[in-house]
mmCIF file of C-alpha atoms and ligand atoms in Angstrom:
data_model
loop_
_atom_site.group_PDB
_atom_site.id
_atom_site.type_symbol
_atom_site.label_atom_id
_atom_site.label_comp_id
_atom_site.label_asym_id
_atom_site.label_seq_id
_atom_site.Cartn_x
_atom_site.Cartn_y
_atom_site.Cartn_z
ATOM 1 C CA MET A 22 -9.063 16.610 1.377
ATOM 2 C CA SER A 23 -11.459 16.269 -1.258
ATOM 3 C CA GLY A 24 -13.852 18.505 0.671
ATOM 4 C CA LEU A 25 -14.640 16.021 3.261
ATOM 5 C CA THR A 26 -13.709 17.219 6.663
ATOM 6 C CA SER A 27 -11.943 14.514 9.307
ATOM 7 C CA SER A 28 -15.466 13.305 10.905
ATOM 8 C CA GLU A 29 -16.303 12.333 7.309
ATOM 9 C CA PHE A 30 -13.125 10.985 6.537
ATOM 10 C CA VAL A 31 -13.016 8.051 8.701
ATOM 11 C CA ARG A 32 -16.502 7.035 7.750
ATOM 12 C CA HIS A 33 -15.831 7.340 3.936
ATOM 13 C CA ALA A 34 -12.770 4.590 5.299
ATOM 14 C CA ALA A 35 -14.794 1.856 7.793
ATOM 15 C CA ALA A 36 -17.324 1.814 4.449
ATOM 16 C CA ALA A 37 -14.488 0.694 2.427
ATOM 17 C CA LEU A 38 -13.109 -1.723 4.516
ATOM 18 C CA GLU A 39 -16.505 -3.155 4.515
ATOM 19 C CA ARG A 40 -16.451 -2.234 0.612
ATOM 20 C CA VAL A 41 -13.409 -4.337 0.096
ATOM 21 C CA ARG A 42 -14.419 -7.129 1.791
ATOM 22 C CA ASN A 43 -17.565 -8.066 -0.109
ATOM 23 C CA THR A 44 -15.840 -7.075 -3.710
ATOM 24 C CA ARG A 45 -13.457 -9.191 -2.865
ATOM 25 C CA PRO A 46 -10.513 -7.169 -5.552
ATOM 26 C CA ARG A 47 -7.917 -8.835 -7.197
ATOM 27 C CA VAL A 48 -4.940 -7.838 -6.637
ATOM 28 C CA HIS A 49 -1.260 -8.509 -8.521
ATOM 29 C CA CYS A 50 1.069 -8.307 -6.246
ATOM 30 C CA LEU A 51 5.406 -7.863 -8.621
ATOM 31 C CA MET A 52 6.462 -8.294 -5.008
ATOM 32 C CA ASN A 53 9.901 -9.180 -3.383
ATOM 33 C CA THR A 54 10.767 -12.080 -2.997
ATOM 34 C CA VAL A 55 11.607 -11.661 0.897
ATOM 35 C CA VAL A 56 8.340 -11.593 2.196
ATOM 36 C CA GLN A 57 5.425 -12.409 -0.605
ATOM 37 C CA LYS A 58 4.481 -15.190 1.533
ATOM 38 C CA LEU A 59 3.595 -11.700 4.152
ATOM 39 C CA VAL A 60 2.276 -10.002 1.794
ATOM 40 C CA ALA A 61 -0.092 -12.716 -0.207
ATOM 41 C CA ASP A 62 -1.690 -13.745 3.468
ATOM 42 C CA GLY A 63 -1.810 -10.357 4.432
ATOM 43 C CA LEU A 64 -4.302 -9.409 1.491
ATOM 44 C CA SER A 65 -6.413 -12.754 1.239
ATOM 45 C CA ALA A 66 -6.865 -11.762 5.269
ATOM 46 C CA ILE A 67 -8.582 -8.475 4.267
ATOM 47 C CA ASP A 68 -10.368 -10.810 1.448
ATOM 48 C CA ALA A 69 -8.913 -9.216 -0.961
ATOM 49 C CA ILE A 70 -7.322 -11.597 -3.795
ATOM 50 C CA PRO A 71 -3.178 -11.841 -4.036
ATOM 51 C CA SER A 72 -1.468 -13.400 -7.440
ATOM 52 C CA MET A 73 1.654 -13.058 -7.303
ATOM 53 C CA THR A 74 3.294 -14.635 -10.288
ATOM 54 C CA SER A 75 6.554 -12.783 -12.325
ATOM 55 C CA SER A 76 7.142 -13.882 -15.264
ATOM 56 C CA PRO A 77 7.693 -11.828 -18.208
ATOM 57 C CA GLU A 78 5.508 -14.041 -20.752
ATOM 58 C CA GLU A 79 2.296 -13.420 -18.178
ATOM 59 C CA VAL A 80 2.629 -10.726 -16.782
ATOM 60 C CA GLU A 81 0.094 -8.279 -18.942
ATOM 61 C CA ALA A 82 -2.483 -11.490 -18.833
ATOM 62 C CA PHE A 83 -2.170 -11.502 -14.708
ATOM 63 C CA VAL A 84 -2.618 -7.904 -14.454
ATOM 64 C CA GLU A 85 -5.543 -7.645 -17.222
ATOM 65 C CA LYS A 86 -7.265 -10.175 -15.177
ATOM 66 C CA ALA A 87 -6.582 -8.234 -12.343
ATOM 67 C CA ASP A 88 -8.233 -4.972 -10.357
ATOM 68 C CA ALA A 89 -5.314 -3.256 -9.314
ATOM 69 C CA LEU A 90 -1.634 -3.679 -9.293
ATOM 70 C CA SER A 91 1.104 -3.085 -6.291
ATOM 71 C CA VAL A 92 5.157 -2.785 -8.080
ATOM 72 C CA ASN A 93 8.343 -3.381 -5.061
ATOM 73 C CA LEU A 94 11.733 -3.360 -6.460
ATOM 74 C CA GLY A 95 13.606 -4.414 -3.401
ATOM 75 C CA THR A 96 14.822 -7.451 -4.746
ATOM 76 C CA LEU A 97 15.528 -6.058 -8.637
ATOM 77 C CA ASP A 98 17.357 -8.402 -11.035
ATOM 78 C CA SER A 99 17.318 -8.257 -15.122
ATOM 79 C CA GLN A 100 13.904 -10.467 -15.164
ATOM 80 C CA ARG A 101 12.250 -8.464 -12.831
ATOM 81 C CA ARG A 102 12.961 -5.453 -14.648
ATOM 82 C CA THR A 103 11.355 -6.444 -17.454
ATOM 83 C CA SER A 104 8.382 -8.298 -16.004
ATOM 84 C CA ILE A 105 7.952 -4.803 -13.734
ATOM 85 C CA THR A 106 8.319 -2.378 -17.319
ATOM 86 C CA LEU A 107 5.517 -4.653 -18.782
ATOM 87 C CA GLY A 108 3.576 -4.826 -16.052
ATOM 88 C CA VAL A 109 3.313 -1.304 -15.608
ATOM 89 C CA SER A 110 2.750 -0.746 -19.140
ATOM 90 C CA ALA A 111 -0.630 -2.868 -19.111
ATOM 91 C CA SER A 112 -1.763 -0.965 -15.850
ATOM 92 C CA ALA A 113 -1.546 2.154 -17.792
ATOM 93 C CA ARG A 114 -3.046 1.111 -21.103
ATOM 94 C CA LEU A 115 -6.131 -0.689 -19.512
ATOM 95 C CA GLY A 116 -6.303 1.989 -16.818
ATOM 96 C CA ARG A 117 -5.909 -0.741 -13.999
ATOM 97 C CA PRO A 118 -4.800 1.132 -10.454
ATOM 98 C CA TRP A 119 -1.427 0.388 -9.097
ATOM 99 C CA VAL A 120 0.983 1.039 -6.496
ATOM 100 C CA LEU A 121 5.010 1.899 -6.368
ATOM 101 C CA ASP A 122 7.101 0.551 -3.769
ATOM 102 C CA PRO A 123 10.108 1.824 -4.769
ATOM 103 C CA ALA A 124 11.928 -0.643 -1.576
ATOM 104 C CA HIS A 125 15.333 0.208 -0.957
ATOM 105 C CA CYS A 126 16.040 2.791 -4.163
ATOM 106 C CA ASP A 127 17.860 5.444 -1.300
ATOM 107 C CA TYR A 128 20.790 2.261 -1.448
ATOM 108 C CA SER A 129 21.558 2.477 -5.629
ATOM 109 C CA ALA A 130 20.959 5.349 -8.022
ATOM 110 C CA SER A 131 20.133 2.751 -10.659
ATOM 111 C CA ARG A 132 16.902 1.058 -8.697
ATOM 112 C CA ALA A 133 15.864 5.449 -8.046
ATOM 113 C CA THR A 134 16.241 6.288 -11.648
ATOM 114 C CA PHE A 135 14.638 3.365 -12.528
ATOM 115 C CA ALA A 136 11.245 4.057 -9.849
ATOM 116 C CA GLN A 137 11.381 7.869 -11.505
ATOM 117 C CA GLN A 138 10.685 6.112 -14.987
ATOM 118 C CA LEU A 139 7.762 4.213 -13.882
ATOM 119 C CA LEU A 140 6.063 7.375 -11.987
ATOM 120 C CA ARG A 141 5.772 8.447 -15.622
ATOM 121 C CA GLU A 142 3.148 5.504 -16.165
ATOM 122 C CA GLY A 143 -0.292 6.004 -15.857
ATOM 123 C CA THR A 144 -1.356 8.146 -12.612
ATOM 124 C CA PRO A 145 0.572 5.633 -9.863
ATOM 125 C CA ILE A 146 0.368 5.678 -5.557
ATOM 126 C CA LEU A 147 4.200 6.356 -4.531
ATOM 127 C CA ARG A 148 4.219 4.024 -0.873
ATOM 128 C CA ALA A 149 7.912 4.322 0.006
ATOM 129 C CA ASN A 150 9.338 5.043 3.623
ATOM 130 C CA GLU A 151 10.334 8.437 4.437
ATOM 131 C CA ALA A 152 14.473 7.696 2.885
ATOM 132 C CA GLU A 153 12.736 6.380 0.044
ATOM 133 C CA PHE A 154 10.208 9.225 -0.563
ATOM 134 C CA TRP A 155 12.785 12.083 -0.109
ATOM 135 C CA LEU A 156 14.472 10.953 -3.237
ATOM 136 C CA LEU A 157 11.892 10.435 -5.528
ATOM 137 C CA GLN A 158 9.879 13.462 -7.215
ATOM 138 C CA VAL A 159 6.236 13.210 -7.212
ATOM 139 C CA SER A 160 3.616 15.001 -9.785
ATOM 140 C CA ASP A 161 0.821 16.852 -8.410
ATOM 141 C CA ASP A 162 -1.816 14.365 -9.760
ATOM 142 C CA VAL A 163 0.328 11.802 -7.859
ATOM 143 C CA VAL A 164 -0.694 10.644 -4.790
ATOM 144 C CA GLY A 165 2.706 10.242 -2.247
ATOM 145 C CA VAL A 166 2.533 8.210 1.054
ATOM 146 C CA ARG A 167 5.293 8.364 3.127
ATOM 147 C CA THR A 168 5.074 5.892 6.164
ATOM 148 C CA GLY A 169 6.898 6.046 9.388
ATOM 149 C CA LYS A 170 5.887 6.485 13.003
ATOM 150 C CA HIS A 171 2.748 7.687 11.013
ATOM 151 C CA ASP A 172 1.890 8.381 7.993
ATOM 152 C CA VAL A 173 1.695 11.070 5.811
ATOM 153 C CA VAL A 174 -0.718 11.257 2.673
ATOM 154 C CA ARG A 175 -0.316 13.850 0.262
ATOM 155 C CA LYS A 176 -1.933 14.603 -2.890
ATOM 156 C CA GLY A 177 -0.900 18.717 -4.349
ATOM 157 C CA ALA A 178 -1.436 20.827 -1.389
ATOM 158 C CA GLN A 179 -3.496 18.079 0.336
ATOM 159 C CA SER A 180 -2.231 15.553 2.777
ATOM 160 C CA ILE A 181 -4.265 13.429 5.231
ATOM 161 C CA THR A 182 -1.621 12.313 8.384
ATOM 162 C CA ILE A 183 -2.803 9.082 9.645
ATOM 163 C CA GLU A 184 -1.290 8.619 13.621
ATOM 164 C CA ASN A 185 -2.657 5.400 13.846
ATOM 165 C CA GLY A 186 0.118 2.228 14.452
ATOM 166 C CA HIS A 187 2.102 0.087 16.432
ATOM 167 C CA PRO A 188 6.753 0.406 16.869
ATOM 168 C CA LEU A 189 6.355 -3.263 16.537
ATOM 169 C CA THR A 190 4.969 -3.017 12.655
ATOM 170 C CA ALA A 191 8.479 -1.430 11.556
ATOM 171 C CA LYS A 192 10.149 -4.023 12.989
ATOM 172 C CA VAL A 193 8.738 -7.290 11.299
ATOM 173 C CA THR A 194 10.696 -7.267 7.693
ATOM 174 C CA GLY A 195 7.837 -6.863 4.901
ATOM 175 C CA THR A 196 5.276 -4.845 6.456
ATOM 176 C CA GLY A 197 5.534 -1.562 3.961
ATOM 177 C CA CYS A 198 5.826 -4.078 1.151
ATOM 178 C CA LEU A 199 2.077 -5.684 2.791
ATOM 179 C CA SER A 200 0.838 -1.562 3.222
ATOM 180 C CA GLY A 201 1.663 -0.607 -0.366
ATOM 181 C CA ALA A 202 0.170 -4.460 -1.407
ATOM 182 C CA VAL A 203 -3.185 -3.194 1.043
ATOM 183 C CA ILE A 204 -3.084 0.394 -0.279
ATOM 184 C CA ALA A 205 -3.907 -1.609 -4.021
ATOM 185 C CA ALA A 206 -6.636 -3.278 -2.827
ATOM 186 C CA PHE A 207 -8.525 -0.408 -1.536
ATOM 187 C CA LEU A 208 -8.007 1.481 -4.906
ATOM 188 C CA ALA A 209 -9.632 -1.584 -6.699
ATOM 189 C CA LEU A 210 -12.576 -0.177 -5.201
ATOM 190 C CA GLY A 211 -12.354 2.596 -8.314
ATOM 191 C CA GLU A 212 -12.315 5.413 -6.087
ATOM 192 C CA ASP A 213 -10.955 8.986 -5.638
ATOM 193 C CA PRO A 214 -7.119 7.266 -4.907
ATOM 194 C CA HIS A 215 -5.949 9.984 -2.104
ATOM 195 C CA LEU A 216 -8.994 8.780 0.254
ATOM 196 C CA SER A 217 -8.397 5.313 -0.958
ATOM 197 C CA ALA A 218 -4.927 5.195 0.045
ATOM 198 C CA ALA A 219 -5.444 6.887 3.125
ATOM 199 C CA SER A 220 -8.316 4.688 4.052
ATOM 200 C CA ALA A 221 -5.538 1.887 3.009
ATOM 201 C CA LEU A 222 -3.314 3.183 5.950
ATOM 202 C CA LEU A 223 -5.603 3.646 8.691
ATOM 203 C CA ALA A 224 -7.308 0.281 8.524
ATOM 204 C CA PHE A 225 -3.793 -0.898 8.824
ATOM 205 C CA GLY A 226 -2.993 1.199 11.058
ATOM 206 C CA VAL A 227 -5.876 0.239 13.309
ATOM 207 C CA ALA A 228 -4.885 -3.498 12.648
ATOM 208 C CA SER A 229 -1.398 -2.973 14.046
ATOM 209 C CA GLU A 230 -2.653 -1.404 17.548
ATOM 210 C CA LEU A 231 -5.461 -4.621 17.455
ATOM 211 C CA ALA A 232 -1.995 -6.995 16.837
ATOM 212 C CA ALA A 233 -0.023 -5.753 19.292
ATOM 213 C CA ASP A 234 -2.846 -6.406 21.669
ATOM 214 C CA HIS A 235 -1.608 -10.016 21.448
ATOM 215 C CA ALA A 236 2.107 -9.647 20.372
ATOM 216 C CA ARG A 237 4.927 -10.504 22.705
ATOM 217 C CA GLY A 238 7.366 -9.365 20.157
ATOM 218 C CA PRO A 239 8.091 -9.088 16.848
ATOM 219 C CA GLY A 240 7.677 -13.089 15.756
ATOM 220 C CA SER A 241 4.144 -13.141 17.315
ATOM 221 C CA PHE A 242 3.079 -9.933 15.789
ATOM 222 C CA GLU A 243 3.205 -10.966 12.694
ATOM 223 C CA PRO A 244 0.567 -13.728 12.607
ATOM 224 C CA ALA A 245 -1.293 -11.191 15.206
ATOM 225 C CA LEU A 246 -1.400 -8.406 12.130
ATOM 226 C CA LEU A 247 -2.493 -11.087 10.269
ATOM 227 C CA ASP A 248 -5.238 -12.389 12.566
ATOM 228 C CA ALA A 249 -6.012 -8.331 13.042
ATOM 229 C CA LEU A 250 -5.975 -7.454 9.134
ATOM 230 C CA HIS A 251 -9.274 -10.420 9.198
ATOM 231 C CA ALA A 252 -10.688 -9.658 11.996
ATOM 232 C CA ILE A 253 -10.691 -5.537 12.139
ATOM 233 C CA SER A 254 -13.563 -4.176 11.575
ATOM 234 C CA PRO A 255 -15.119 -1.069 10.393
ATOM 235 C CA ASP A 256 -16.235 -0.795 13.937
ATOM 236 C CA ASP A 257 -12.795 -0.823 15.225
ATOM 237 C CA ILE A 258 -11.593 2.326 12.376
ATOM 238 C CA LEU A 259 -14.886 4.431 13.706
ATOM 239 C CA LYS A 260 -13.935 4.172 17.346
ATOM 240 C CA ARG A 261 -10.223 4.422 17.011
ATOM 241 C CA ALA A 262 -8.639 6.979 14.314
ATOM 242 C CA ARG A 263 -6.268 9.497 14.935
ATOM 243 C CA ILE A 264 -5.977 11.159 11.989
ATOM 244 C CA SER A 265 -5.394 14.754 10.591
ATOM 245 C CA HIS A 266 -5.848 16.713 7.904
ATOM 246 C CA ASP A 267 -4.648 20.045 5.769
ATOM 247 C CA GLN A 268 -6.884 20.873 3.240
ATOM 248 C CA GLY A 269 -3.467 23.029 1.745
HETATM 249 N N1 ADP B 13 7.759 3.959 14.665
HETATM 250 C C1 ADP B 13 6.634 3.460 14.703
HETATM 251 N N2 ADP B 13 5.771 3.549 14.930
HETATM 252 C C2 ADP B 13 4.129 2.948 14.413
HETATM 253 N N3 ADP B 13 4.334 2.061 13.097
HETATM 254 C C3 ADP B 13 5.893 2.626 12.147
HETATM 255 C C4 ADP B 13 6.956 3.102 12.732
HETATM 256 N N4 ADP B 13 7.853 3.297 11.892
HETATM 257 C C5 ADP B 13 6.731 2.402 10.792
HETATM 258 N N5 ADP B 13 5.310 2.157 10.617
HETATM 259 C C6 ADP B 13 4.503 1.698 10.054
HETATM 260 O O1 ADP B 13 5.764 0.848 9.776
HETATM 261 C C7 ADP B 13 5.193 0.019 8.335
HETATM 262 C C8 ADP B 13 6.202 0.295 8.105
HETATM 263 O O2 ADP B 13 6.456 1.352 7.398
HETATM 264 P P1 ADP B 13 8.550 1.731 7.480
HETATM 265 O O3 ADP B 13 9.046 1.264 8.553
HETATM 266 O O4 ADP B 13 8.497 3.357 7.117
HETATM 267 O O5 ADP B 13 8.171 1.446 6.224
HETATM 268 P P2 ADP B 13 9.433 0.351 5.205
HETATM 269 O O6 ADP B 13 9.292 -1.081 5.505
HETATM 270 O O7 ADP B 13 8.929 -0.455 3.388
HETATM 271 O O8 ADP B 13 10.291 0.812 5.625
HETATM 272 C C9 ADP B 13 3.955 1.267 8.001
HETATM 273 O O9 ADP B 13 2.702 0.692 8.266
HETATM 274 C C10 ADP B 13 4.465 1.961 8.980
HETATM 275 O O10 ADP B 13 3.041 2.437 9.007
HETATM 276 C C1 TZP B 14 15.030 -6.809 3.513
HETATM 277 C C2 TZP B 14 14.805 -6.664 2.350
HETATM 278 N N1 TZP B 14 15.842 -6.872 1.124
HETATM 279 C C3 TZP B 14 15.247 -6.410 0.177
HETATM 280 S S1 TZP B 14 13.410 -6.320 -0.304
HETATM 281 C C4 TZP B 14 13.420 -6.347 2.021
HETATM 282 C C5 TZP B 14 12.172 -6.441 2.085
HETATM 283 C C6 TZP B 14 11.498 -5.386 2.491
HETATM 284 O O1 TZP B 14 10.417 -4.930 3.373
HETATM 285 P P1 TZP B 14 10.320 -3.841 3.912
HETATM 286 O O2 TZP B 14 10.342 -2.534 3.363
HETATM 287 O O3 TZP B 14 8.030 -3.506 4.000
HETATM 288 O O4 TZP B 14 10.343 -4.238 5.883
HETATM 289 MG MG1 MG B 15 10.071 -0.597 2.682
#
């Protein structure tokens, strides 16, 4: 884990949350059409600044103005493929960090092929659920994030496992997509991508636990998650973090 002990990593994550709040990174999202609002609201709640437009004519300009890019393949059509290809190339050319969520690539071979092509551009972070994750190959310099009951953030032989979270998170459509966008906000800090991705997921997992304290089910969990992303403090991370790591 880049030479850090577990407690040093937790302190890093707490401080990274504070830096996101203070620097207000711009995150451009090429997001599926199902969960645009949740993702934009979740980014705003942690004090990042979202933009969501996906027209091919404008995508390069938006990527240029952004600090990081979040790409999601959930509702792929031909125009969106064009925008994503342009956005990802611009990101790689400009050296902007970017995150790929290959949503539902396990349902469609052509989507999986497209995801695999995109992963060759720049140095992305892959954020995927279990089924999607195992379908794709990531090179050793790409950070691979596999979410689920525990989130595993791997780079080469090094991995950080985040045990924080709540099962209600999986009952709200779009939380996986939002977790990818939150990773992009932390990547925008320009720090070690492995630590940034793990810090983002630790903050997201702790926020999910805070939200669950105020929820009666998925319907009330969704707004509670936005409230928790707004309210979560570095201290919450220091007090609640449950992580383990493997230096490989
Ligand atoms: N059983 C679970 N317990 C706690 N958190 C979970 C569980 N399953 C998924 N999550 C969380 O829900 C979010 C979405 O993850 P996941 O369901 O893996 O992705 P997707 O929504 O893309 O299918 C992540 O923040 C993950 O940590
Ligand atoms: C249901 C659905 N269909 C296409 S995109 C999408 C949202 C997926 O969101 P998540 O994987 O984050 O729950
Ligand atoms: Mg998903």
